[in-house]
mmCIF file of C-alpha atoms in Angstrom:
data_model
loop_
_atom_site.group_PDB
_atom_site.id
_atom_site.type_symbol
_atom_site.label_atom_id
_atom_site.label_comp_id
_atom_site.label_asym_id
_atom_site.label_seq_id
_atom_site.Cartn_x
_atom_site.Cartn_y
_atom_site.Cartn_z
ATOM 1 C CA MET A 1 10.847 -5.996 13.325
ATOM 2 C CA ILE A 2 9.916 -3.636 10.486
ATOM 3 C CA GLU A 3 7.271 -4.711 7.975
ATOM 4 C CA LEU A 4 6.270 -3.286 4.600
ATOM 5 C CA ARG A 5 2.915 -2.169 6.025
ATOM 6 C CA HIS A 6 4.798 -0.008 8.521
ATOM 7 C CA LEU A 7 6.786 1.637 5.729
ATOM 8 C CA ARG A 8 3.622 2.255 3.709
ATOM 9 C CA THR A 9 2.035 3.877 6.749
ATOM 10 C CA LEU A 10 5.050 6.163 7.183
ATOM 11 C CA MET A 11 4.761 7.258 3.551
ATOM 12 C CA ALA A 12 1.048 7.944 4.036
ATOM 13 C CA LEU A 13 1.830 10.041 7.127
ATOM 14 C CA LYS A 14 4.381 12.076 5.208
ATOM 15 C CA GLU A 15 2.077 12.640 2.215
ATOM 16 C CA SER A 16 -1.022 13.535 4.242
ATOM 17 C CA GLY A 17 0.525 15.255 7.260
ATOM 18 C CA SER A 18 -2.008 13.819 9.693
ATOM 19 C CA LEU A 19 -3.254 10.548 11.187
ATOM 20 C CA ALA A 20 -6.712 11.046 9.686
ATOM 21 C CA GLY A 21 -5.281 11.663 6.221
ATOM 22 C CA ALA A 22 -2.921 8.705 6.472
ATOM 23 C CA ALA A 23 -5.749 6.404 7.549
ATOM 24 C CA LYS A 24 -7.723 7.526 4.507
ATOM 25 C CA LYS A 25 -4.841 6.752 2.163
ATOM 26 C CA ARG A 26 -4.300 3.331 3.741
ATOM 27 C CA PHE A 27 -8.031 2.436 3.713
ATOM 28 C CA VAL A 28 -8.128 1.758 7.451
ATOM 29 C CA THR A 29 -9.771 3.453 10.410
ATOM 30 C CA GLN A 30 -7.807 6.057 12.343
ATOM 31 C CA SER A 31 -7.992 3.776 15.382
ATOM 32 C CA ALA A 32 -6.460 0.861 13.445
ATOM 33 C CA LEU A 33 -3.698 3.104 12.109
ATOM 34 C CA SER A 34 -2.910 4.419 15.598
ATOM 35 C CA HIS A 35 -2.689 0.831 16.861
ATOM 36 C CA GLN A 36 -0.261 -0.078 14.042
ATOM 37 C CA ILE A 37 1.924 2.951 14.807
ATOM 38 C CA LYS A 38 1.955 2.120 18.509
ATOM 39 C CA GLU A 39 2.966 -1.449 17.638
ATOM 40 C CA LEU A 40 5.907 -0.211 15.570
ATOM 41 C CA GLU A 41 6.963 2.282 18.245
ATOM 42 C CA THR A 42 6.969 -0.553 20.781
ATOM 43 C CA ARG A 43 9.148 -2.645 18.485
ATOM 44 C CA ILE A 44 11.747 0.085 17.999
ATOM 45 C CA ASN A 45 11.331 1.463 21.541
ATOM 46 C CA SER A 46 10.934 5.021 20.270
ATOM 47 C CA SER A 47 8.301 7.474 19.041
ATOM 48 C CA ILE A 48 7.934 7.927 15.287
ATOM 49 C CA PHE A 49 6.561 11.455 15.271
ATOM 50 C CA VAL A 50 5.982 14.335 17.673
ATOM 51 C CA ARG A 51 2.438 14.198 19.025
ATOM 52 C CA LYS A 52 0.180 17.209 18.348
ATOM 53 C CA SER A 53 2.747 18.759 16.012
ATOM 54 C CA LYS A 54 1.372 20.846 13.131
ATOM 55 C CA PRO A 55 2.546 20.188 10.545
ATOM 56 C CA LEU A 56 3.315 16.631 11.572
ATOM 57 C CA THR A 57 6.997 16.332 12.554
ATOM 58 C CA PHE A 58 8.926 13.069 12.531
ATOM 59 C CA THR A 59 11.381 12.169 15.268
ATOM 60 C CA HIS A 60 14.956 11.236 14.369
ATOM 61 C CA GLU A 61 13.975 7.556 14.431
ATOM 62 C CA GLY A 62 10.858 8.224 12.390
ATOM 63 C CA ALA A 63 12.860 10.149 9.788
ATOM 64 C CA ARG A 64 15.297 7.231 9.449
ATOM 65 C CA LEU A 65 12.407 4.839 8.877
ATOM 66 C CA LEU A 66 10.864 7.257 6.378
ATOM 67 C CA ASN A 67 14.122 7.388 4.421
ATOM 68 C CA LEU A 68 14.085 3.599 4.380
ATOM 69 C CA ALA A 69 10.496 3.587 3.110
ATOM 70 C CA GLU A 70 11.334 6.027 0.313
ATOM 71 C CA GLU A 71 14.218 3.826 -0.757
ATOM 72 C CA ILE A 72 12.619 0.398 -0.371
ATOM 73 C CA LEU A 73 8.974 0.725 -1.449
ATOM 74 C CA PRO A 74 9.568 1.782 -5.085
ATOM 75 C CA LYS A 75 11.987 -1.149 -5.486
ATOM 76 C CA VAL A 76 9.482 -3.569 -3.945
ATOM 77 C CA ILE A 77 6.705 -2.408 -6.264
ATOM 78 C CA ALA A 78 8.918 -2.605 -9.354
ATOM 79 C CA THR A 79 10.345 -6.011 -8.440
ATOM 80 C CA GLU A 80 6.958 -7.517 -7.624
ATOM 81 C CA SER A 81 5.644 -6.267 -10.950
ATOM 82 C CA ASP A 82 8.599 -7.637 -12.928
ATOM 83 C CA LEU A 83 8.602 -11.031 -11.203
ATOM 84 C CA LYS A 84 4.870 -11.525 -11.588
ATOM 85 C CA ARG A 85 4.532 -10.546 -15.224
ATOM 86 C CA GLY A 86 7.960 -10.188 -16.763
ATOM 87 C CA LEU A 87 9.141 -7.137 -18.653
ATOM 88 C CA GLU A 88 8.520 -8.812 -21.999
ATOM 89 C CA GLY A 89 5.111 -9.775 -23.255
ATOM 90 C CA GLU A 90 3.167 -7.134 -21.341
ATOM 91 C CA SER A 91 0.040 -5.818 -22.973
ATOM 92 C CA GLN A 92 0.755 -2.458 -24.632
ATOM 93 C CA GLN A 93 -2.859 -1.338 -24.497
ATOM 94 C CA LEU A 94 -4.254 0.898 -21.782
ATOM 95 C CA LYS A 95 -8.019 1.382 -21.520
ATOM 96 C CA LEU A 96 -8.772 4.279 -19.214
ATOM 97 C CA GLY A 97 -12.128 5.047 -17.611
ATOM 98 C CA ILE A 98 -12.870 8.416 -15.991
ATOM 99 C CA GLU A 99 -15.482 9.209 -13.352
ATOM 100 C CA CYS A 100 -14.886 12.928 -13.755
ATOM 101 C CA HIS A 101 -16.339 15.163 -16.484
ATOM 102 C CA SER A 102 -13.917 18.003 -15.750
ATOM 103 C CA CYS A 103 -10.676 15.982 -15.889
ATOM 104 C CA PHE A 104 -10.321 15.851 -19.666
ATOM 105 C CA ARG A 105 -8.645 19.246 -20.054
ATOM 106 C CA TRP A 106 -5.681 18.532 -17.750
ATOM 107 C CA LEU A 107 -5.493 14.919 -18.932
ATOM 108 C CA MET A 108 -4.502 15.961 -22.447
ATOM 109 C CA PRO A 109 -0.937 17.021 -21.471
ATOM 110 C CA VAL A 110 -0.602 13.777 -19.486
ATOM 111 C CA ILE A 111 -1.548 11.759 -22.565
ATOM 112 C CA GLU A 112 1.112 13.532 -24.620
ATOM 113 C CA GLN A 113 3.760 12.826 -21.975
ATOM 114 C CA PHE A 114 2.657 9.200 -21.775
ATOM 115 C CA LYS A 115 3.052 8.789 -25.547
ATOM 116 C CA GLN A 116 6.625 10.033 -25.277
ATOM 117 C CA HIS A 117 7.439 7.541 -22.501
ATOM 118 C CA ALA A 118 5.642 4.617 -24.171
ATOM 119 C CA PRO A 119 5.420 5.318 -27.927
ATOM 120 C CA ALA A 120 4.381 1.724 -28.680
ATOM 121 C CA ALA A 121 1.464 1.820 -26.249
ATOM 122 C CA GLN A 122 -2.125 2.403 -27.300
ATOM 123 C CA ILE A 123 -4.258 4.444 -24.927
ATOM 124 C CA ASP A 124 -8.033 4.537 -25.147
ATOM 125 C CA ILE A 125 -9.881 7.036 -22.938
ATOM 126 C CA SER A 126 -13.557 6.397 -22.431
ATOM 127 C CA SER A 127 -16.420 7.856 -20.399
ATOM 128 C CA ARG A 128 -18.994 5.346 -21.672
ATOM 129 C CA HIS A 129 -18.720 3.384 -18.422
ATOM 130 C CA LEU A 130 -19.163 6.556 -16.351
ATOM 131 C CA PHE A 131 -21.692 5.115 -13.896
ATOM 132 C CA ASP A 132 -20.371 1.553 -13.900
ATOM 133 C CA SER A 133 -16.646 2.041 -14.367
ATOM 134 C CA LEU A 134 -15.431 -0.100 -11.454
ATOM 135 C CA ASN A 135 -17.498 -3.052 -12.662
ATOM 136 C CA ALA A 136 -16.079 -2.483 -16.155
ATOM 137 C CA LEU A 137 -12.595 -2.513 -14.609
ATOM 138 C CA GLU A 138 -13.295 -5.758 -12.770
ATOM 139 C CA THR A 139 -14.569 -7.492 -15.927
ATOM 140 C CA GLY A 140 -11.599 -6.335 -18.027
ATOM 141 C CA SER A 141 -13.382 -3.737 -20.165
ATOM 142 C CA LEU A 142 -11.099 -1.104 -18.600
ATOM 143 C CA ASP A 143 -7.514 -1.213 -17.300
ATOM 144 C CA ILE A 144 -7.562 1.922 -15.113
ATOM 145 C CA VAL A 145 -10.278 4.071 -13.568
ATOM 146 C CA LEU A 146 -9.703 7.543 -12.134
ATOM 147 C CA THR A 147 -12.128 7.865 -9.233
ATOM 148 C CA SER A 148 -12.684 9.730 -5.974
ATOM 149 C CA ASP A 149 -14.952 7.018 -4.563
ATOM 150 C CA PRO A 150 -13.027 3.756 -4.060
ATOM 151 C CA VAL A 151 -15.012 0.608 -3.305
ATOM 152 C CA PRO A 152 -12.806 -1.903 -1.446
ATOM 153 C CA GLY A 153 -12.622 -5.326 -3.089
ATOM 154 C CA HIS A 154 -10.277 -8.266 -3.463
ATOM 155 C CA SER A 155 -9.660 -7.914 -7.198
ATOM 156 C CA ILE A 156 -9.204 -4.119 -7.414
ATOM 157 C CA ALA A 157 -6.394 -2.064 -5.866
ATOM 158 C CA TYR A 158 -6.282 1.709 -5.450
ATOM 159 C CA GLN A 159 -3.348 4.095 -5.610
ATOM 160 C CA HIS A 160 -3.735 7.618 -4.247
ATOM 161 C CA LEU A 161 -2.649 10.161 -6.874
ATOM 162 C CA PHE A 162 -3.445 13.593 -5.413
ATOM 163 C CA ASP A 163 -6.054 15.651 -3.548
ATOM 164 C CA PHE A 164 -8.062 18.540 -4.957
ATOM 165 C CA GLU A 165 -10.555 21.090 -3.656
ATOM 166 C CA VAL A 166 -14.155 21.440 -4.773
ATOM 167 C CA LYS A 167 -15.641 24.949 -4.499
ATOM 168 C CA LEU A 168 -19.075 26.490 -4.893
ATOM 169 C CA VAL A 169 -19.415 28.679 -7.987
ATOM 170 C CA VAL A 170 -22.008 31.463 -7.836
ATOM 171 C CA SER A 171 -22.858 34.570 -9.795
ATOM 172 C CA SER A 172 -20.850 37.523 -8.485
ATOM 173 C CA ASP A 173 -24.055 39.402 -7.651
ATOM 174 C CA SER A 174 -25.356 36.526 -5.519
ATOM 175 C CA THR A 175 -25.560 37.125 -1.765
ATOM 176 C CA LEU A 176 -23.395 34.025 -1.330
ATOM 177 C CA ALA A 177 -20.536 35.639 -3.273
ATOM 178 C CA ALA A 178 -19.687 37.867 -0.318
ATOM 179 C CA GLN A 179 -19.234 34.917 2.051
ATOM 180 C CA ALA A 180 -15.795 33.626 3.062
ATOM 181 C CA PHE A 181 -17.406 30.170 3.040
ATOM 182 C CA VAL A 182 -20.900 28.711 2.902
ATOM 183 C CA THR A 183 -22.609 26.285 5.257
ATOM 184 C CA PRO A 184 -24.907 23.443 4.173
ATOM 185 C CA ALA A 185 -27.923 25.320 5.530
ATOM 186 C CA GLN A 186 -27.225 28.242 3.184
ATOM 187 C CA LEU A 187 -27.661 25.906 0.212
ATOM 188 C CA ALA A 188 -31.021 24.471 1.262
ATOM 189 C CA LYS A 189 -33.410 24.480 -1.717
ATOM 190 C CA GLN A 190 -30.753 26.062 -3.946
ATOM 191 C CA THR A 191 -30.919 25.050 -7.608
ATOM 192 C CA LEU A 192 -27.875 22.950 -8.477
ATOM 193 C CA ILE A 193 -26.385 22.995 -11.961
ATOM 194 C CA SER A 194 -24.227 19.934 -12.553
ATOM 195 C CA TYR A 195 -22.864 17.567 -15.154
ATOM 196 C CA PRO A 196 -25.281 14.732 -16.089
ATOM 197 C CA VAL A 197 -24.606 12.840 -12.854
ATOM 198 C CA PRO A 198 -27.300 11.578 -10.440
ATOM 199 C CA LEU A 199 -27.691 13.808 -7.390
ATOM 200 C CA ALA A 200 -26.631 11.001 -5.047
ATOM 201 C CA ARG A 201 -23.198 10.831 -6.760
ATOM 202 C CA LEU A 202 -22.421 14.561 -6.577
ATOM 203 C CA ASP A 203 -19.657 15.511 -4.125
ATOM 204 C CA ILE A 204 -21.634 18.461 -2.791
ATOM 205 C CA TYR A 205 -24.536 16.181 -1.918
ATOM 206 C CA LYS A 206 -22.647 13.109 -0.650
ATOM 207 C CA HIS A 207 -19.998 14.935 1.374
ATOM 208 C CA PHE A 208 -21.561 18.308 2.275
ATOM 209 C CA LEU A 209 -25.359 18.500 2.154
ATOM 210 C CA GLU A 210 -26.521 14.967 2.956
ATOM 211 C CA PRO A 211 -24.363 14.572 6.129
ATOM 212 C CA ALA A 212 -25.953 17.798 7.412
ATOM 213 C CA GLY A 213 -29.472 16.621 6.550
ATOM 214 C CA ILE A 214 -29.913 19.373 3.960
ATOM 215 C CA GLU A 215 -31.774 18.869 0.686
ATOM 216 C CA PRO A 216 -30.990 21.070 -2.330
ATOM 217 C CA GLY A 217 -33.573 22.378 -4.758
ATOM 218 C CA GLU A 218 -33.952 21.432 -8.419
ATOM 219 C CA GLN A 219 -31.010 19.801 -10.192
ATOM 220 C CA LYS A 220 -30.315 21.087 -13.703
ATOM 221 C CA GLN A 221 -27.838 19.135 -15.811
ATOM 222 C CA CYS A 222 -25.348 20.370 -18.382
ATOM 223 C CA ASP A 223 -22.779 18.463 -20.477
ATOM 224 C CA LEU A 224 -20.183 21.174 -21.060
ATOM 225 C CA THR A 225 -18.195 23.130 -18.471
ATOM 226 C CA ALA A 226 -18.357 26.363 -20.463
ATOM 227 C CA MET A 227 -22.145 26.161 -20.730
ATOM 228 C CA LEU A 228 -22.466 25.233 -17.047
ATOM 229 C CA LEU A 229 -20.473 28.313 -16.029
ATOM 230 C CA GLN A 230 -22.534 30.527 -18.334
ATOM 231 C CA ARG A 231 -25.744 29.349 -16.679
ATOM 232 C CA VAL A 232 -24.352 30.055 -13.203
ATOM 233 C CA ALA A 233 -23.308 33.558 -14.314
ATOM 234 C CA CYS A 234 -26.910 34.124 -15.440
ATOM 235 C CA ASN A 235 -28.200 33.228 -11.947
ATOM 236 C CA ASP A 236 -29.764 30.006 -13.187
ATOM 237 C CA GLY A 237 -28.394 28.221 -10.113
ATOM 238 C CA VAL A 238 -25.144 27.379 -8.333
ATOM 239 C CA ALA A 239 -22.569 24.717 -9.136
ATOM 240 C CA THR A 240 -19.623 22.964 -7.528
ATOM 241 C CA LEU A 241 -16.437 22.322 -9.479
ATOM 242 C CA PRO A 242 -12.796 21.404 -8.876
ATOM 243 C CA THR A 243 -10.597 24.490 -8.803
ATOM 244 C CA TRP A 244 -8.992 23.579 -12.147
ATOM 245 C CA SER A 245 -12.392 23.882 -13.886
ATOM 246 C CA ILE A 246 -13.162 27.228 -12.271
ATOM 247 C CA ARG A 247 -10.143 28.688 -14.054
ATOM 248 C CA GLU A 248 -12.150 28.349 -17.276
ATOM 249 C CA SER A 249 -14.533 31.094 -16.042
ATOM 250 C CA GLN A 250 -12.377 34.015 -17.227
ATOM 251 C CA GLY A 251 -14.557 36.841 -18.553
ATOM 252 C CA LEU A 252 -17.634 35.673 -16.634
ATOM 253 C CA SER A 253 -19.018 37.389 -13.547
ATOM 254 C CA LEU A 254 -18.487 34.466 -11.185
ATOM 255 C CA THR A 255 -17.146 33.940 -7.662
ATOM 256 C CA ALA A 256 -15.760 30.754 -6.124
ATOM 257 C CA VAL A 257 -16.573 30.200 -2.449
ATOM 258 C CA LYS A 258 -15.269 27.565 -0.014
ATOM 259 C CA LEU A 259 -17.645 24.807 1.053
ATOM 260 C CA GLY A 260 -17.356 24.973 4.821
ATOM 261 C CA ALA A 261 -14.679 26.748 6.842
ATOM 262 C CA GLU A 262 -12.039 24.126 5.957
ATOM 263 C CA GLY A 263 -13.111 23.680 2.345
ATOM 264 C CA LEU A 264 -14.232 20.433 0.702
ATOM 265 C CA LYS A 265 -11.160 18.389 -0.251
ATOM 266 C CA ARG A 266 -11.477 15.245 -2.322
ATOM 267 C CA PRO A 267 -8.913 12.559 -3.242
ATOM 268 C CA LEU A 268 -8.239 11.178 -6.705
ATOM 269 C CA PHE A 269 -7.338 7.481 -6.877
ATOM 270 C CA GLY A 270 -6.144 5.308 -9.700
ATOM 271 C CA ALA A 271 -7.979 1.956 -9.608
ATOM 272 C CA TYR A 272 -6.568 -1.118 -11.349
ATOM 273 C CA ARG A 273 -6.905 -4.905 -11.271
ATOM 274 C CA ARG A 274 -4.407 -6.682 -9.050
ATOM 275 C CA ASP A 275 -3.792 -9.254 -11.800
ATOM 276 C CA ALA A 276 -3.279 -6.685 -14.570
ATOM 277 C CA THR A 277 -0.930 -7.785 -17.361
ATOM 278 C CA ASN A 278 0.251 -4.231 -18.129
ATOM 279 C CA ALA A 279 1.433 -3.204 -14.657
ATOM 280 C CA ASN A 280 4.453 -1.204 -15.871
ATOM 281 C CA LEU A 281 2.273 0.897 -18.178
ATOM 282 C CA ILE A 282 -0.208 1.463 -15.371
ATOM 283 C CA GLN A 283 2.489 2.613 -12.943
ATOM 284 C CA LYS A 284 3.961 4.984 -15.533
ATOM 285 C CA TRP A 285 0.508 6.458 -16.101
ATOM 286 C CA PHE A 286 -0.018 6.919 -12.355
ATOM 287 C CA GLU A 287 3.352 8.674 -12.020
ATOM 288 C CA LEU A 288 2.446 11.170 -14.744
ATOM 289 C CA VAL A 289 -1.033 11.851 -13.334
ATOM 290 C CA ALA A 290 0.374 12.364 -9.814
ATOM 291 C CA SER A 291 2.972 14.765 -11.232
ATOM 292 C CA GLU A 292 0.245 16.716 -13.037
ATOM 293 C CA GLY A 293 -1.711 16.853 -9.769
ATOM 294 C CA ILE A 294 1.247 18.559 -8.059
ATOM 295 C CA LYS A 295 1.275 21.178 -10.831
ATOM 296 C CA LEU A 296 -2.463 21.789 -10.409
ATOM 297 C CA GLN A 297 -2.070 22.252 -6.667
ATOM 298 C CA ARG A 298 0.765 24.763 -7.136
ATOM 299 C CA ILE A 299 -1.372 26.822 -9.509
ATOM 300 C CA ASP A 300 -4.222 26.910 -6.984
ATOM 301 C CA GLN A 301 -2.051 28.055 -4.071
#
């Protein structure tokens, strides 16, 4: 009657608080997710959650199934990992690739925690595969990739770690600084200051400007966050950064503005090979990163 996919969907609903968010976490369309939920509700002859409730509210039956999911799924993951690879003989090396220039600062505490949990493990963090990290993961050059842009495939799996918000950073004397939020049209022909990433890969372009048919102006690239923020403060252009990076702007005359009325939210996934021989290390790393993500979100609230 109840399948693991149903339990995973319930967990996604709880974590995201909406059908659209749950569909995103489960890598399915909202229509497919709704069909799966309806199938489960038919099987148990009861609704799982209260329709049109904000925040999403589970029914008594849905809450019971959610409790089951929270109890069962961690055991299933751990058991599958142990049976497939065995606790002994796992590789103690973890090669981590990052598709995010601004993640390094908050990753340092995670690395220290990881060393305490797995003192025998060797962790190697690299950005040399920045524009080809998923291919490097598939070929074995990397063990984990932190990415916001999953590419579905048979050999690579993705685990959602946390969501974060990207904001527009402008000089405080810019006309945009007085706005509660900006629209894509307001950024037409604006000079963008970014990390050395192609325009097509920037969140502001892929998920904000391009869908609206808006083209920015010149793109100026900068390697360091501190220098990037300095250039924005000097009215050299505007930039978009995760909220954790904006906290580095203390002492500079800068303002962070929402991208759109709802803000631009992006997910962070941990990508790994399905046949990885260091699954326990990978899961421990994911747990620590997800925990750090919760801390970051609390700071930003």
